[in-house]
N, CA and C of each residue as an Amber inpcrd file, in Angstrom:
protein
   525
   0.8860000  -1.1590000  -0.0440000   0.1270000  -0.0800000   0.2220000
   1.1520000   1.1380000  -0.0330000   0.5890000   2.2190000  -0.7120000
   1.4060000   3.4290000  -1.0180000   0.6330000   4.4160000  -1.1990000
   1.1510000   5.7950000  -0.7010000   0.4940000   6.9690000  -0.8340000
   0.1040000   7.6120000  -2.4850000   1.4710000   7.4720000  -3.0530000
   1.7980000   7.7220000  -4.2570000   1.7090000   6.7110000  -5.3410000
   2.4030000   5.4220000  -4.8930000   2.5920000   4.5280000  -5.6670000
   2.5250000   2.8540000  -5.0320000   2.7540000   1.9320000  -5.5030000
   2.4810000   0.7660000  -4.9810000   3.1640000  -0.2260000  -6.1740000
   3.6640000  -1.4130000  -5.7920000   4.2550000  -2.0270000  -6.6430000
   4.5120000  -3.6640000  -5.6000000   3.6510000  -4.5860000  -6.5400000
   3.7140000  -5.9550000  -5.5460000   5.1110000  -6.3790000  -5.7380000
   5.5750000  -6.6720000  -7.0690000   6.6360000  -7.4330000  -7.1520000
   7.1770000  -6.4720000  -8.4040000   8.3840000  -6.1880000  -7.9330000
   9.4600000  -5.3460000  -8.9580000  10.6110000  -6.1170000  -9.4970000
  10.9690000  -6.3280000 -10.8090000  11.9830000  -7.3770000 -11.0600000
  12.7550000  -6.5690000 -12.5140000  13.8340000  -6.1330000 -12.0100000
  14.5160000  -5.1110000 -12.7970000  15.8810000  -5.7010000 -13.1890000
  16.3900000  -5.8370000 -14.6470000  17.4700000  -5.6360000 -14.9180000
  17.9320000  -5.1290000 -16.4620000  18.7260000  -4.0610000 -15.9670000
  19.1260000  -2.8650000 -16.5960000  20.2160000  -3.0910000 -17.8080000
  21.3000000  -3.6740000 -17.0900000  22.7310000  -3.5920000 -17.9780000
  22.9660000  -5.2550000 -18.0430000  22.3770000  -6.2080000 -17.8500000
  22.8820000  -7.5130000 -18.1890000  22.3350000  -8.2840000 -19.4280000
  22.6510000  -9.1900000 -19.8340000  22.0510000 -10.0670000 -20.9800000
  21.1740000 -11.0960000 -20.5150000  21.0490000 -11.2260000 -19.1630000
  20.2380000 -12.4120000 -18.5830000  18.8050000 -12.2890000 -18.8840000
  17.7950000 -13.0460000 -18.4790000  16.4680000 -12.9020000 -18.5100000
  15.9030000 -12.5120000 -17.1300000  14.6500000 -11.8740000 -17.2540000
  13.9740000 -11.5880000 -16.0870000  12.9060000 -12.3430000 -16.0330000
  12.9110000 -13.1600000 -15.1540000  11.4970000 -14.3270000 -14.7340000
  10.9020000 -14.0150000 -13.6530000   9.5440000 -13.8670000 -13.7850000
   8.7600000 -13.8840000 -12.2110000   7.5830000 -14.6730000 -12.3350000
   7.5600000 -15.7240000 -11.3630000   6.3890000 -16.7650000 -11.6010000
   5.6630000 -16.4690000 -10.0130000   4.4160000 -16.4890000 -10.4190000
   3.6240000 -16.1810000  -8.9520000   2.3080000 -17.1690000  -8.9530000
   2.1080000 -18.0280000  -7.4810000   1.3190000 -18.9640000  -7.5680000
   0.4630000 -18.6740000  -6.2390000   0.8820000 -17.2530000  -5.8250000
   0.3560000 -16.9210000  -4.1990000  -1.0100000 -15.6450000  -4.6590000
  -0.6260000 -14.9920000  -3.7760000  -1.1850000 -13.7380000  -4.0450000
  -0.5970000 -12.4060000  -3.9220000  -0.9180000 -11.4630000  -4.9100000
  -0.2260000 -10.1850000  -4.8860000  -1.3490000  -9.0030000  -4.9930000
  -1.1000000  -8.0720000  -4.2250000  -2.0390000  -7.2490000  -4.0450000
  -1.0220000  -5.6800000  -3.8660000  -1.4680000  -4.7830000  -5.0180000
  -0.8720000  -3.4050000  -4.8900000  -1.8670000  -2.2800000  -4.8840000
  -1.6730000  -1.5470000  -3.7200000  -3.1650000  -0.3640000  -3.7010000
  -2.3590000   0.8870000  -3.4010000  -2.5300000   1.7400000  -3.9640000
  -2.1000000   3.0280000  -4.1760000  -3.0240000   4.1610000  -4.1650000
  -2.9210000   5.1840000  -3.2400000  -4.0880000   6.3560000  -3.1410000
  -3.9720000   6.9770000  -1.8880000  -4.2340000   8.1770000  -1.8170000
  -4.6610000   8.9730000  -2.5880000  -4.1560000   9.7650000  -3.7850000
  -2.6180000   9.5450000  -3.4750000  -1.7510000  10.5480000  -4.3150000
  -2.0410000  11.8710000  -3.8450000  -1.4970000  12.8560000  -4.2950000
  -1.0710000  14.2790000  -3.9080000  -2.0750000  15.2760000  -4.6130000
  -2.8740000  15.8440000  -3.8330000  -4.1040000  16.5350000  -4.0630000
  -3.7690000  17.5550000  -5.2300000  -2.3240000  18.2420000  -5.0040000
  -2.0110000  19.4170000  -6.2410000  -0.9910000  18.4660000  -7.2720000
  -0.6470000  17.3290000  -7.0060000   0.4920000  17.0570000  -8.1420000
   0.0520000  15.5390000  -8.7450000   0.8830000  14.4130000  -8.1880000
   0.8830000  13.2220000  -8.8140000  -0.2280000  12.4160000  -8.4900000
  -1.1130000  11.6170000  -9.5920000  -2.0040000  10.4610000  -9.1660000
  -1.3210000   9.5640000  -8.5230000  -2.5480000   8.5600000  -8.0700000
  -1.7140000   7.5210000  -7.5060000  -1.5120000   6.0750000  -8.5350000
  -0.5740000   5.2640000  -8.3560000  -0.1430000   4.5340000  -9.7810000
   0.3420000   2.9060000  -8.7600000  -1.0360000   2.0440000  -9.1010000
  -0.6410000   0.7870000  -8.4590000  -0.2440000  -0.3770000  -9.6050000
   0.8690000  -0.9630000  -9.3900000   1.0110000  -2.0880000 -10.3220000
   1.3400000  -3.6540000  -9.9350000   0.6610000  -4.3070000 -10.0070000
   0.9740000  -5.8640000  -9.2980000   2.6030000  -6.5650000  -9.5590000
   2.4970000  -6.6260000 -10.8930000   4.0200000  -7.2250000 -11.1590000
   4.7550000  -6.3570000 -12.0940000   5.5870000  -5.8410000 -11.9850000
   6.3610000  -4.7340000 -12.8360000   7.5290000  -5.4440000 -13.5130000
   7.9520000  -6.1260000 -14.6670000   9.0240000  -7.0410000 -14.7970000
   9.7360000  -6.2430000 -16.1960000  10.8620000  -5.6630000 -15.7350000
  11.6630000  -4.6370000 -16.7630000  12.9600000  -5.2370000 -17.0110000
  13.3890000  -5.3100000 -18.3340000  14.8090000  -5.9430000 -18.8590000
  15.3140000  -5.3130000 -20.2530000  16.2880000  -4.4930000 -19.9000000
  16.7370000  -3.9920000 -21.2540000  17.2890000  -4.7630000 -22.3770000
  18.1830000  -5.9610000 -22.1170000  18.6920000  -6.4510000 -23.1160000
  18.0100000  -7.6300000 -23.2400000  17.8870000  -8.3860000 -22.1060000
  17.1990000  -9.8330000 -22.2510000  15.6580000 -10.1300000 -22.3350000
  15.2480000 -11.1740000 -22.2950000  13.9040000 -11.5160000 -22.2220000
  13.1990000 -11.1190000 -21.1470000  11.6550000 -11.1470000 -21.2450000
  11.1620000 -10.9240000 -19.7980000   9.9920000 -12.4930000 -19.9350000
   9.8220000 -12.8280000 -18.8420000   8.9500000 -13.7570000 -18.6350000
   8.1460000 -13.7960000 -17.3020000   6.7780000 -13.5520000 -17.5530000
   5.8020000 -13.6910000 -16.1950000   4.8520000 -14.9370000 -16.1870000
   4.8210000 -15.7320000 -15.5400000   3.9190000 -16.5630000 -15.4190000
   3.0880000 -16.5580000 -13.7870000   1.7780000 -16.6390000 -14.4400000
   0.7140000 -16.4920000 -13.2270000  -0.3900000 -17.3740000 -13.0700000
  -0.2550000 -17.8070000 -11.7790000  -1.3200000 -19.1170000 -11.6470000
  -2.0750000 -18.7010000 -10.5180000  -1.4290000 -17.5170000  -9.8500000
  -2.4530000 -17.3500000  -8.1740000  -3.4460000 -16.2010000  -8.8820000
  -3.3620000 -14.9350000  -7.8000000  -4.2410000 -13.8310000  -7.7260000
  -3.4070000 -12.3280000  -7.7210000  -3.8310000 -11.4280000  -8.7740000
  -3.0120000 -10.5590000  -8.5400000  -3.6930000  -9.2230000  -8.7720000
  -3.6890000  -8.4880000  -7.6200000  -4.8370000  -7.2210000  -7.8870000
  -4.2020000  -5.9710000  -7.3950000  -4.0670000  -5.0810000  -8.6930000
  -3.7380000  -3.5730000  -8.6180000  -4.9540000  -2.4600000  -8.4760000
  -4.8410000  -2.0310000  -7.6230000  -6.0220000  -0.9670000  -7.2010000
  -5.6130000   0.5210000  -7.0470000  -5.7490000   1.3870000  -7.6030000
  -5.5520000   2.7380000  -7.3910000  -6.8160000   3.7630000  -7.2690000
  -6.5640000   4.5490000  -6.2590000  -7.7050000   5.5260000  -6.0590000
  -6.9230000   6.9430000  -5.8190000  -7.4430000   8.1180000  -6.9690000
  -6.7100000   9.3380000  -7.0650000  -7.5640000  10.5870000  -6.6120000
  -7.0230000  10.9570000  -5.9850000  -8.0630000  12.2310000  -5.6730000
  -7.0510000  13.5310000  -5.8140000  -6.1130000  13.4340000  -6.6980000
  -5.1870000  14.6510000  -7.1970000  -5.7100000  15.3520000  -8.5500000
  -4.8840000  16.3300000  -8.7970000  -5.2090000  17.0350000 -10.2320000
  -4.7790000  16.1300000 -11.1430000  -3.7480000  15.0190000 -10.9940000
  -3.7570000  14.1270000 -12.0160000  -4.1790000  12.9740000 -11.7560000
  -4.7520000  12.2570000 -12.6550000  -5.3030000  10.9610000 -12.6830000
  -4.6170000   9.9220000 -12.3670000  -5.0060000   8.6350000 -11.5070000
  -4.3490000   7.5160000 -11.0920000  -4.2360000   6.3550000 -12.3130000
  -3.5200000   5.6070000 -12.0480000  -3.5410000   4.4490000 -13.0330000
  -3.3340000   2.8340000 -12.0520000  -3.6670000   2.1180000 -12.5080000
  -3.6010000   0.4350000 -12.3640000  -3.3530000  -0.3310000 -13.2920000
  -2.3980000  -1.1450000 -13.1270000  -1.9210000  -2.4200000 -14.0360000
  -1.6660000  -3.5280000 -13.1160000  -2.3650000  -4.6370000 -13.9270000
  -1.9510000  -6.0400000 -13.2770000  -0.6020000  -6.4880000 -13.3490000
   0.0890000  -6.5600000 -14.7410000   1.1160000  -7.1700000 -14.9550000
   1.7780000  -6.3430000 -16.0590000   2.9010000  -5.7410000 -15.7530000
   3.4630000  -4.8050000 -16.7040000   4.9690000  -5.6070000 -17.2460000
   4.8830000  -6.2180000 -18.5740000   6.2400000  -6.3790000 -18.9290000
   6.9940000  -5.8330000 -20.1010000   7.9320000  -5.5260000 -19.7490000
   8.6420000  -4.6650000 -20.9080000  10.0890000  -4.8920000 -20.9910000
  10.2720000  -4.8440000 -22.5620000  11.8330000  -5.1300000 -22.7940000
  12.4210000  -4.3370000 -24.0320000  13.7700000  -3.6620000 -24.0250000
  13.5860000  -2.9410000 -25.3270000  14.2570000  -4.2930000 -26.4270000
  15.3170000  -4.9790000 -25.9650000  16.0610000  -5.8540000 -27.0940000
  15.4850000  -7.2950000 -26.8270000  14.5940000  -7.5210000 -25.5700000
  14.5410000  -9.1250000 -25.7760000  12.8950000  -9.5980000 -26.2000000
  12.7390000 -10.4930000 -26.2610000  11.2900000 -11.2380000 -26.0970000
  10.4390000 -11.0590000 -25.1410000   9.1790000 -10.7570000 -24.9610000
   8.2980000 -10.7310000 -23.7500000   7.2090000 -11.8830000 -23.8930000
   7.0490000 -12.4790000 -22.6130000   5.9660000 -13.6620000 -22.8650000
   5.3890000 -13.2020000 -21.4870000   3.9750000 -13.3820000 -21.5620000
   3.1760000 -13.6230000 -20.2130000   2.2050000 -14.3260000 -20.2960000
   1.9350000 -15.3070000 -19.3880000   1.0420000 -16.6850000 -19.3490000
   0.4950000 -16.1970000 -17.9890000  -1.0880000 -16.6330000 -18.0170000
  -1.7570000 -16.4200000 -17.0300000  -2.9520000 -17.5300000 -16.8760000
  -2.6650000 -18.2710000 -15.8760000  -3.8210000 -19.4780000 -15.9080000
  -4.6880000 -18.8760000 -14.4450000  -4.1310000 -17.9710000 -13.7920000
  -4.9820000 -17.3760000 -12.4290000  -5.8040000 -16.2070000 -12.6870000
  -5.6980000 -15.2880000 -11.7560000  -6.6090000 -13.9450000 -12.1600000
  -5.9520000 -12.9280000 -11.8870000  -6.1720000 -11.8210000 -13.0040000
  -5.4820000 -10.4390000 -12.8530000  -6.1920000  -9.7360000 -13.0750000
  -6.4060000  -8.7080000 -12.1460000  -7.4460000  -7.4300000 -11.8470000
  -6.8120000  -6.1670000 -11.6340000  -7.1880000  -5.1990000 -12.5660000
  -6.8210000  -3.7260000 -12.2690000  -7.8980000  -2.8100000 -12.2750000
  -7.9950000  -2.1080000 -11.3250000  -8.9900000  -1.3570000 -10.9090000
  -8.5120000   0.1770000 -10.3510000  -8.7480000   1.1260000 -11.5000000
  -8.4710000   2.5730000 -11.0590000  -9.6240000   3.3190000 -10.8250000
  -9.5800000   4.1730000 -10.0530000 -10.5440000   5.3630000  -9.8860000
  -9.9300000   6.5980000 -10.0530000 -10.5340000   7.7530000 -10.2680000
  -9.9760000   8.9800000 -10.2940000 -11.0660000  10.0330000 -10.1800000
 -11.0380000  11.0410000  -9.1950000 -11.8590000  12.4640000  -9.5710000
 -11.0160000  13.4360000 -10.0030000 -10.2790000  13.4200000 -10.6150000
  -9.6110000  14.2590000 -11.5170000 -10.4900000  15.1030000 -12.5590000
 -10.1220000  16.0650000 -12.6250000 -11.1820000  17.1790000 -13.6150000
 -10.5190000  16.9610000 -14.6890000  -9.0520000  16.8900000 -14.9230000
  -8.4380000  17.1310000 -16.0020000  -8.0320000  15.8360000 -16.8950000
  -7.5980000  14.9360000 -16.2020000  -7.2460000  13.6060000 -16.9790000
  -8.0370000  12.6540000 -16.5950000  -8.3940000  11.8160000 -17.3740000
  -9.1100000  10.3830000 -17.2320000  -7.8740000   9.3000000 -16.7130000
  -8.7100000   8.4480000 -15.7500000  -7.8660000   7.5110000 -15.2850000
  -7.7660000   6.0640000 -16.3960000  -6.8680000   5.4590000 -15.8470000
  -6.3830000   4.2920000 -17.1470000  -6.1590000   2.8750000 -15.9710000
  -6.7430000   1.8310000 -16.4000000  -6.5720000   0.4720000 -15.9340000
  -6.1730000  -0.4730000 -17.0140000  -5.3480000  -1.2130000 -16.8030000
  -4.5780000  -2.0780000 -17.8970000  -4.3390000  -3.6410000 -17.2830000
  -5.3400000  -4.6140000 -17.6270000  -5.0030000  -5.7780000 -17.0380000
  -3.3510000  -6.6220000 -17.1960000  -3.0900000  -6.5730000 -18.2520000
  -1.7190000  -7.1510000 -19.0220000  -1.3170000  -5.9440000 -19.9900000
   0.2470000  -5.3340000 -19.9730000   0.5250000  -4.4950000 -20.4890000
   2.0480000  -5.1490000 -20.9070000   2.1210000  -5.7490000 -22.1610000
   3.5670000  -6.3490000 -22.7350000   3.8330000  -5.6480000 -23.8580000
   5.3250000  -5.6780000 -23.7300000   5.8780000  -4.2080000 -25.0110000
   7.4480000  -4.9270000 -25.1540000   7.5820000  -4.8950000 -26.0770000
   8.8680000  -5.1570000 -26.7170000   9.3290000  -4.3540000 -27.7980000
  10.5260000  -3.8490000 -28.0430000  10.7590000  -2.4880000 -28.7500000
  11.5860000  -3.1880000 -30.0110000  12.6530000  -3.6640000 -29.6890000
  13.1980000  -4.6690000 -30.5410000  13.6870000  -6.1840000 -30.8330000
  12.6930000  -6.7930000 -29.9060000  12.4570000  -8.1600000 -29.6010000
  11.9150000  -8.7780000 -30.8550000  11.5410000 -10.0380000 -31.1020000
  11.4380000 -10.7940000 -31.8230000   9.7700000 -11.0000000 -31.8290000
   9.2120000 -11.3680000 -30.5430000   7.8720000 -11.5510000 -30.0930000
   7.5400000 -10.9260000 -28.8480000   5.9910000 -10.5950000 -28.7690000
   5.3540000 -10.4000000 -27.8950000   4.1340000 -11.5370000 -27.4380000
   4.3190000 -12.5570000 -26.5520000   3.2310000 -13.1570000 -26.4580000
   2.5550000 -13.4350000 -25.2010000   1.2480000 -13.3370000 -25.2020000
   0.3640000 -13.4870000 -23.9430000  -0.6300000 -14.4970000 -24.1180000
  -0.7390000 -15.3380000 -23.1970000  -1.4190000 -16.7790000 -23.2870000
  -2.2180000 -16.6200000 -22.2500000  -3.5060000 -16.4860000 -21.9130000
  -4.6240000 -16.3120000 -21.0520000  -5.3160000 -17.8750000 -21.1360000
  -5.5320000 -18.4170000 -20.2970000  -6.5610000 -19.3090000 -19.5960000
  -7.4570000 -19.0580000 -18.3470000  -6.6160000 -17.8950000 -17.8390000
  -7.7080000 -17.7410000 -16.3850000  -8.6680000 -16.4500000 -16.8400000
  -8.5390000 -15.5990000 -15.7420000  -9.1410000 -14.6570000 -15.9410000
  -8.6040000 -13.2030000 -15.9900000  -8.8170000 -11.9570000 -16.9190000
  -7.9850000 -10.6650000 -16.8050000  -9.0880000  -9.6740000 -16.6780000
  -9.2570000  -8.6560000 -16.0380000 -10.3880000  -7.9110000 -15.8680000
  -9.3950000  -6.2840000 -15.7700000  -9.7680000  -5.4290000 -16.4270000
  -9.7030000  -4.0910000 -15.8560000 -10.9110000  -3.1510000 -15.7800000
 -10.7850000  -2.3080000 -14.8730000 -11.8450000  -1.5860000 -14.4480000
 -11.3440000  -0.2170000 -14.3010000 -12.0050000   1.2350000 -15.0410000
 -11.4310000   2.1790000 -14.6700000 -12.7950000   3.0740000 -14.6350000
 -12.7050000   3.9950000 -13.7630000 -13.7040000   4.7070000 -13.4990000
 -13.4930000   6.5990000 -13.1800000 -14.0350000   7.3710000 -13.5830000
 -13.7500000   8.8670000 -13.0230000 -14.9120000   9.3040000 -12.9580000
 -14.6930000   9.9110000 -11.7700000 -16.0450000  10.7750000 -10.9900000
 -16.4930000  11.7870000 -11.9310000 -15.6160000  12.6550000 -12.7200000
 -15.8400000  13.7440000 -13.2520000 -15.5270000  13.7170000 -14.7640000
 -15.8780000  14.4620000 -15.8850000 -15.7700000  14.7340000 -17.0780000
 -14.4090000  14.8460000 -16.9130000 -13.2010000  14.3890000 -17.7590000
 -12.3630000  14.8950000 -17.9820000 -11.8730000  15.6570000 -19.4900000
 -11.0320000  16.8190000 -19.0010000 -10.7350000  17.6990000 -20.2390000
  -9.4410000  17.1640000 -21.1750000  -8.8340000  16.5920000 -20.7870000
  -7.6600000  16.3850000 -21.1440000  -7.2220000  14.7430000 -21.6390000
  -8.1640000  14.3100000 -21.2770000  -8.0490000  12.4830000 -21.2930000
  -8.8730000  11.9350000 -21.0150000  -9.1940000  10.6950000 -21.9910000
 -10.4500000   9.6630000 -21.6870000  -9.9210000   8.7380000 -20.5650000
 -11.0730000   8.2930000 -19.6940000 -11.0290000   7.2390000 -18.9370000
 -10.9560000   6.0600000 -19.8230000  -9.5210000   5.0690000 -19.3660000
  -9.7130000   4.0570000 -20.4460000  -9.3110000   2.7150000 -19.4990000
  -9.8630000   1.1730000 -20.2320000  -9.9170000   0.4200000 -19.5770000
  -9.3100000  -0.6000000 -20.5750000  -8.1940000  -1.1820000 -20.4560000
  -7.8100000  -2.3850000 -21.3740000  -7.4570000  -3.6250000 -20.7830000
  -8.0280000  -4.7080000 -21.5370000  -7.8830000  -6.3370000 -20.9060000
  -6.3150000  -6.2360000 -21.0440000  -5.9480000  -6.5430000 -22.6030000
  -4.6060000  -6.9100000 -22.6300000  -4.0120000  -5.6270000 -23.8770000
  -2.8320000  -5.0310000 -23.5280000  -2.2150000  -4.2520000 -24.3410000
  -0.7190000  -5.2160000 -24.6910000  -0.6740000  -5.6530000 -26.3400000
   0.3620000  -5.7860000 -26.2630000   0.9320000  -5.3570000 -27.6730000
   2.4660000  -5.0500000 -27.4080000   2.6510000  -4.0730000 -28.2430000
   4.1920000  -4.6910000 -28.8900000   4.5600000  -4.5590000 -29.9490000
   6.0510000  -4.8050000 -30.7020000   6.2400000  -4.0220000 -31.5410000
   7.2100000  -3.2210000 -31.5490000   7.6960000  -2.2070000 -32.6000000
   8.2880000  -2.7940000 -33.8710000   8.8590000  -3.8390000 -33.7400000
   9.4090000  -4.5790000 -34.9140000   9.0870000  -5.7410000 -35.0700000
   8.6090000  -6.8350000 -34.1280000   8.4630000  -7.9210000 -34.3040000
   6.9250000  -8.7470000 -34.1190000   6.8480000  -9.7000000 -33.7440000
   5.2700000 -10.3510000 -33.7880000   4.5840000 -10.2150000 -32.6040000
   3.4310000 -10.1370000 -32.4110000   2.4200000 -10.0860000 -31.4340000
   1.2040000 -11.0060000 -31.6030000   1.1920000 -12.3730000 -30.4170000
   0.4450000 -13.2530000 -30.2440000  -0.3070000 -12.9770000 -29.0150000
  -1.6800000 -12.8740000 -29.2070000  -2.6850000 -12.9200000 -28.0310000
  -3.6630000 -13.9620000 -28.0380000  -3.3750000 -15.0810000 -27.3110000
  -3.8430000 -16.2020000 -27.0500000  -5.0100000 -16.5680000 -26.0080000
  -6.3670000 -16.6000000 -26.0270000  -7.4510000 -16.5440000 -25.2070000
  -7.7700000 -17.9190000 -25.1430000  -7.7850000 -18.7560000 -24.4270000
  -8.1050000 -20.1630000 -24.4150000  -9.3310000 -20.5350000 -23.9670000
 -10.0060000 -21.3860000 -24.3250000 -11.4490000 -21.7590000 -23.9120000
 -11.6140000 -21.8890000 -22.0020000 -12.7340000 -21.2240000 -21.9000000
 -12.7830000 -20.8150000 -20.5680000 -11.9000000 -19.8410000 -20.0290000
 -11.0830000 -19.3030000 -20.8330000 -10.3690000 -17.9170000 -20.2730000
 -11.2690000 -16.8150000 -20.8530000 -10.9910000 -15.7220000 -19.7420000
 -11.8260000 -14.5980000 -19.9330000 -10.9210000 -13.2160000 -19.9350000
 -11.3680000 -12.2940000 -20.7120000 -10.3360000 -11.0210000 -20.9400000
 -11.9850000 -10.0040000 -20.8340000 -11.6460000  -9.0520000 -19.8520000
 -12.9350000  -8.0570000 -19.7000000 -12.3930000  -6.5170000 -19.6290000
 -12.8490000  -5.6330000 -19.9900000 -12.2700000  -4.2520000 -19.9410000
 -13.6330000  -3.6620000 -19.7720000
């Protein structure tokens, strides 16, 4: 639990060629809020896996919940799993549950919630496989002037390579 930000697991490799691997079969909860009334919004991330040169692997068979509530000028955000690599491949496998829930009362910017955010810039593949449940919920108390309130179940991006998102029979992705 954090006033401005909260992260359940942070796994980072910046300057080595090794891989970053996070495996969860338990329960992870990250709750952030209310943020600073005149500044930063609240940000919650369940698993944050980052690698500059190598691959990123996240395997979840447990429960991940990221929740933020922001009562500041800037909106908050919640991300269940964030997996990012500049030069490596990214794969996220979920057979458990991932929930991202964000609420904000900012009149300037809309809040955002993302279940799985998987990105590679120069890697060959981004692969997200789901046989469990992934949900993202975003709510804003007011109309936002400079940004929409968004909820994304799976956001998979690869600048120069392939992207594969699989939702197996019995799996659910909702936003």
